[in-house]
PDB file of C-alpha atoms in Angstrom:
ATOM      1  CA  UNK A1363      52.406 126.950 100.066  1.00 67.00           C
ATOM      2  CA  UNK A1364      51.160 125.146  96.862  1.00 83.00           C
ATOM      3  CA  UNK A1365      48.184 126.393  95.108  1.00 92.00           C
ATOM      4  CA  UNK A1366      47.135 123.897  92.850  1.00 94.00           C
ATOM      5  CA  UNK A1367      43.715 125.172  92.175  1.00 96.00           C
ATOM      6  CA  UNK A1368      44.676 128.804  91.902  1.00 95.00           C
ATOM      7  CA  UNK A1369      46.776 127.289  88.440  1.00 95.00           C
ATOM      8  CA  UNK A1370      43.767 125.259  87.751  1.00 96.00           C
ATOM      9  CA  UNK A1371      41.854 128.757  87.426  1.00 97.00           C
ATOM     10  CA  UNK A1372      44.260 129.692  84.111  1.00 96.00           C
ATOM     11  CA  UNK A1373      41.732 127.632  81.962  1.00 97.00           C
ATOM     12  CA  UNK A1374      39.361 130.498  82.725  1.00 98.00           C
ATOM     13  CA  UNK A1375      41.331 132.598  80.797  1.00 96.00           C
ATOM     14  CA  UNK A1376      39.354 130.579  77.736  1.00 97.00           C
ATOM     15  CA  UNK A1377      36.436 131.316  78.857  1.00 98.00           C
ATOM     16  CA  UNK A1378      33.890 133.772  77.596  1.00 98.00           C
ATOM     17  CA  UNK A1379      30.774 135.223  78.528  1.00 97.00           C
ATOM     18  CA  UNK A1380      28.960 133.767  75.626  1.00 97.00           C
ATOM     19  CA  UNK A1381      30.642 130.376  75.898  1.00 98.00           C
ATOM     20  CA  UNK A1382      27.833 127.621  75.894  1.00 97.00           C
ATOM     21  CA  UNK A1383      27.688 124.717  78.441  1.00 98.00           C
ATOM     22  CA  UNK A1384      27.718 121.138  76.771  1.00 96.00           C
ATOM     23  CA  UNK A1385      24.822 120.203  79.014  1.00 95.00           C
ATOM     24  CA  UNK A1386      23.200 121.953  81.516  1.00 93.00           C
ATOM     25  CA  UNK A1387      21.601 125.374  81.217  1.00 92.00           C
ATOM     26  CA  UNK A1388      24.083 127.794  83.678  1.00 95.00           C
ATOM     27  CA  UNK A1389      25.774 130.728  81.830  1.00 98.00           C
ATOM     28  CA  UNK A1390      29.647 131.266  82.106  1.00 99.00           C
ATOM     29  CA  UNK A1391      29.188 133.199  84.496  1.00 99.00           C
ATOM     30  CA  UNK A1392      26.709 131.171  86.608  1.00 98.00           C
ATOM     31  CA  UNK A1393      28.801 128.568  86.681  1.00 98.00           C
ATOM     32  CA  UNK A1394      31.784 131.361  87.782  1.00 99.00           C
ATOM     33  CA  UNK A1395      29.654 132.338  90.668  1.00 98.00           C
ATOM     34  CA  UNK A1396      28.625 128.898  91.813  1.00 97.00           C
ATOM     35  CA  UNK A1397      32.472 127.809  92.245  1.00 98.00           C
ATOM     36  CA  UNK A1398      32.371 131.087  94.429  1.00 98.00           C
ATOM     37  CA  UNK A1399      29.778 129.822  96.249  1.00 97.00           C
ATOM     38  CA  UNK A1400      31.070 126.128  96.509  1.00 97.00           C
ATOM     39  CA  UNK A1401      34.674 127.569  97.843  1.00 98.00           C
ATOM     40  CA  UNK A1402      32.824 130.462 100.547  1.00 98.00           C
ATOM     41  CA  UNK A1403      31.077 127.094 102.674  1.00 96.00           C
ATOM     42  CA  UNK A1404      35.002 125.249 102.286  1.00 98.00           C
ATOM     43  CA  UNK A1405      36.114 128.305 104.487  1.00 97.00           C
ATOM     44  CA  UNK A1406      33.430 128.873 106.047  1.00 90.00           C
ATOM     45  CA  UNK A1407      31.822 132.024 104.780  1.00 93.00           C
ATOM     46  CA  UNK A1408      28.797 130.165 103.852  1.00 90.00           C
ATOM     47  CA  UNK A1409      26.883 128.597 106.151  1.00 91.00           C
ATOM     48  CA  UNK A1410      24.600 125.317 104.656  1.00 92.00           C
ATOM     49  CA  UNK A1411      23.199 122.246 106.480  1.00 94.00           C
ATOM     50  CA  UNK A1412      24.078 118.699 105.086  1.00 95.00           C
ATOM     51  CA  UNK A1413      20.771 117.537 103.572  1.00 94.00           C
ATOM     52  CA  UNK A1414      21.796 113.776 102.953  1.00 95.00           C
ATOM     53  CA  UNK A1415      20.972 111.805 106.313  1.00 97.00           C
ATOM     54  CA  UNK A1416      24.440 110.338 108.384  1.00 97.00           C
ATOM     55  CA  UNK A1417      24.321 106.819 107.612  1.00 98.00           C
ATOM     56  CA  UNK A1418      24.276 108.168 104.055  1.00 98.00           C
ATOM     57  CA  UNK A1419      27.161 109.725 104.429  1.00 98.00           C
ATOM     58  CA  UNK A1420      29.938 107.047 104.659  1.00 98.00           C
ATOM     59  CA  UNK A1421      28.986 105.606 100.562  1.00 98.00           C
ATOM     60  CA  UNK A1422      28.757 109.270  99.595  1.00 97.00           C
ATOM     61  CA  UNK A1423      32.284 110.247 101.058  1.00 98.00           C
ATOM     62  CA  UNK A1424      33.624 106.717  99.493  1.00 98.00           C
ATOM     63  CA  UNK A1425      31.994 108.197  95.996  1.00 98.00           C
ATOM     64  CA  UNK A1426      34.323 111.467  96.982  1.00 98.00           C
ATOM     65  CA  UNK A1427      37.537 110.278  97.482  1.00 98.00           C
ATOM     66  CA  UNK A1428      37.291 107.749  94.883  1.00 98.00           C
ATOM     67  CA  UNK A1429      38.571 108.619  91.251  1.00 96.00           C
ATOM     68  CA  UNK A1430      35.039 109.052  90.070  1.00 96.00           C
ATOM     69  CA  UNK A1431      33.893 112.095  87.935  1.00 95.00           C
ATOM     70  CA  UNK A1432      30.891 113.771  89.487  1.00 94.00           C
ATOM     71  CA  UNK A1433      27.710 113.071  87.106  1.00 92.00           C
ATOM     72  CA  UNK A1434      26.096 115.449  84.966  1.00 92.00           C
ATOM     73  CA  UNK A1435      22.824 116.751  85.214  1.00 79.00           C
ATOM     74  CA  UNK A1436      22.962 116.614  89.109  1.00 80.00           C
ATOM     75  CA  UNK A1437      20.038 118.740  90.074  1.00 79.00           C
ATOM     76  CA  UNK A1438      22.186 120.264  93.667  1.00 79.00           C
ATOM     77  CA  UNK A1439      19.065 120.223  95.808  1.00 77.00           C
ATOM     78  CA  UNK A1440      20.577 123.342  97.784  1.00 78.00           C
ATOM     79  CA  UNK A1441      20.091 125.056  94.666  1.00 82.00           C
ATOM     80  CA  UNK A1442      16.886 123.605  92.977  1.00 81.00           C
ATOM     81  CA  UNK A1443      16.582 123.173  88.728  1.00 84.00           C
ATOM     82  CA  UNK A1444      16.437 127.610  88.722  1.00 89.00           C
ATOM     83  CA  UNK A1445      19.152 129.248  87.889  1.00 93.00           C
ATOM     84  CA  UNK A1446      20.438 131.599  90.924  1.00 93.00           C
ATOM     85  CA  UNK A1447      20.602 135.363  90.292  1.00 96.00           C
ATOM     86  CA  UNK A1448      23.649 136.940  89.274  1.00 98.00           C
ATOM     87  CA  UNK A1449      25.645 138.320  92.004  1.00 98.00           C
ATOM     88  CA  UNK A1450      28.441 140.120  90.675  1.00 99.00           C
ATOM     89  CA  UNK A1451      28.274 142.910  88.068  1.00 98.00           C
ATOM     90  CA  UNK A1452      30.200 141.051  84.829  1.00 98.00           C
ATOM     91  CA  UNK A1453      31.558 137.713  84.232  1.00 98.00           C
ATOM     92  CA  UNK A1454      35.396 139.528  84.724  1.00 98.00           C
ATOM     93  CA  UNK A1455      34.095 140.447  88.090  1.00 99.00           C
ATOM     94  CA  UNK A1456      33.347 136.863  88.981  1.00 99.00           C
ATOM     95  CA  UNK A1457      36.442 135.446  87.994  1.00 99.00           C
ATOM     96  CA  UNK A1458      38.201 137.753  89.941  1.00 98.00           C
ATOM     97  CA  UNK A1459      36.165 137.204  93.274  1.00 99.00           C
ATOM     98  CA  UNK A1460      36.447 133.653  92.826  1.00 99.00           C
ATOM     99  CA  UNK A1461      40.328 133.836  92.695  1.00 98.00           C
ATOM    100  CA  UNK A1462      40.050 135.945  95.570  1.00 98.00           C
ATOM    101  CA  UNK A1463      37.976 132.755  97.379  1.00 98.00           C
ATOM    102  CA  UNK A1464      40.187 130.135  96.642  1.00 98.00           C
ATOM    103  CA  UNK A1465      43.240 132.236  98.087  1.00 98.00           C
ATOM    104  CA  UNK A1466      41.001 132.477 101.061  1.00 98.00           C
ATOM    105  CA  UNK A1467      40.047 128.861 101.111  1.00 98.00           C
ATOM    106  CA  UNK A1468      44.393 128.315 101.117  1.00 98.00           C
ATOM    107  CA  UNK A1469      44.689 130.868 103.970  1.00 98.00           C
ATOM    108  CA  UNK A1470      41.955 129.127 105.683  1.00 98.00           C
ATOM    109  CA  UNK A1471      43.092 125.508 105.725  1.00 98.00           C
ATOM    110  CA  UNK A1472      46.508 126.807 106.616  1.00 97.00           C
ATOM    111  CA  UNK A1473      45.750 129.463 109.804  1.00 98.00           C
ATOM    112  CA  UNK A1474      42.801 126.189 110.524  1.00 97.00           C
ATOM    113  CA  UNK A1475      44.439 122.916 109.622  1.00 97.00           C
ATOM    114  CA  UNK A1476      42.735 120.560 111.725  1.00 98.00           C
ATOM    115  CA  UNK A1477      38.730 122.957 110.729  1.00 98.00           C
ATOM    116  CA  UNK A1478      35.780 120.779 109.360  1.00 98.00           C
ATOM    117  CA  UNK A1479      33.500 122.801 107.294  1.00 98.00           C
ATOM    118  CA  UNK A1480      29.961 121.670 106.048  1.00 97.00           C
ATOM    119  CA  UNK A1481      29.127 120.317 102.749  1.00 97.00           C
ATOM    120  CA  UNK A1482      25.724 120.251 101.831  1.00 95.00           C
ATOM    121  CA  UNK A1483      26.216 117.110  99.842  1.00 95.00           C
ATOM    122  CA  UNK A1484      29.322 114.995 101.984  1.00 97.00           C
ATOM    123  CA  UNK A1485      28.918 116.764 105.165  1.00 97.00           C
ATOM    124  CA  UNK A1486      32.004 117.826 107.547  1.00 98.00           C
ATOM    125  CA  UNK A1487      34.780 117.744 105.207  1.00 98.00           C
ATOM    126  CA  UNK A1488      38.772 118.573 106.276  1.00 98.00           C
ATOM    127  CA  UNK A1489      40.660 119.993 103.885  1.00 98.00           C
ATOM    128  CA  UNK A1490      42.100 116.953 102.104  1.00 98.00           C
ATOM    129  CA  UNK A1491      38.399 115.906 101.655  1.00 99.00           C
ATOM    130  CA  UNK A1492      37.427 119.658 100.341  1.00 99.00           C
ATOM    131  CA  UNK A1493      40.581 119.542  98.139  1.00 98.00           C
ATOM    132  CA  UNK A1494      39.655 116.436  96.478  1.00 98.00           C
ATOM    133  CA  UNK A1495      35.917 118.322  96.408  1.00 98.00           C
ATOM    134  CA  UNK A1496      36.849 121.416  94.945  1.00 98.00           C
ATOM    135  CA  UNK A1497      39.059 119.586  92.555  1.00 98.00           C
ATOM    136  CA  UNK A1498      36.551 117.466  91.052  1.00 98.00           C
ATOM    137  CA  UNK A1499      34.014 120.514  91.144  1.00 98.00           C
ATOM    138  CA  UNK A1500      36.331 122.370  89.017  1.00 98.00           C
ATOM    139  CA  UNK A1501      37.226 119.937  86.409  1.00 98.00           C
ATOM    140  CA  UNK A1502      33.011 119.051  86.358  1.00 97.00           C
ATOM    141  CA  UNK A1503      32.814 122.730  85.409  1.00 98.00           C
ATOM    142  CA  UNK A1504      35.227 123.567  83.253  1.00 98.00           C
ATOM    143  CA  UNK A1505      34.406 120.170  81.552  1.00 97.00           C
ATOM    144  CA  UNK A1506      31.126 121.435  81.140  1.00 97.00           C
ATOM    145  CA  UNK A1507      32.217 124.333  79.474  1.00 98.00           C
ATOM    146  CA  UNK A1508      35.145 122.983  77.328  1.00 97.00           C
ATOM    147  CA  UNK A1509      37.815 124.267  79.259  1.00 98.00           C
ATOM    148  CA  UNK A1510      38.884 120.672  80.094  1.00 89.00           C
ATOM    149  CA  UNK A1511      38.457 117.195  78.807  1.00 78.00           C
ATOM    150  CA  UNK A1512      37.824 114.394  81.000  1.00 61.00           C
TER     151      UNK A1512
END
């Protein structure tokens, strides 16, 4: 099976617990932990309600699946403007659990093909919709923290 986003997870290797966002005030390793996060509701671990109404939903999967960055400086209302506290022990420890999540999110999709999972933002997604998600996510984050240009 092709991984894509487990090679997409190299670029952490540049990343350091001290490394500064470009805007945006989450550490390295909050930003670590919310990909965790983002990738436990994809398979399911995570449990969140859509908060955008339905007939919302049709312009804001359009905005998904087109090739439009996601903006910066969006306050993710699931969240709030706080940052969340820490949940794993060292940045190292992070990384490692959210390699462990995206293998899970792979095993998912492929014992669950056909599975919808919520999205707080787009609502159900199936995987092609979560893999254009998680992809975007990604390069928003690493972006944010150098990793990758776009």
């Amino acid at each position: 099976m092709d991984k894509p986003l487990i090679k997409k997870l190299e670029l952490l290797n540049n990343l350091k617990i001290d490394s500064k966002p470009l805007w945006g005030k989450m550490t390295a390793q909050h930003m670590v932990e919310h990909l965790v996060g983002a990738f436990e509701m994809s398979f399911d671990k995570l449990k969140l309600n859509c908060f955008n109404p339905p007939e919302k939903l049709p312009v804001l999967k359009k905005f998904l699946m087109s090739n439009r960055p996601l903006p910066k400086d969006f306050i993710n209302p699931v969240i709030g403007p706080d940052l969340q506290p820490l949940r794993f022990p060292n940045l190292q420890n992070a990384v490692w659990e959210l390699t462990n999540c995206v293998n899970k999110y792979y095993e998912h999709f492929n014992d669950n093909p056909d599975a919808l999972t919520t999205n707080p933002t787009f609502g159900e997604l199936n995987k092609k919709e979560w893999d254009v998600f998680h992809e975007k996510h990604i390069t928003h984050h690493f972006t944010q923290f150098g990793l990758e240009d776009k």
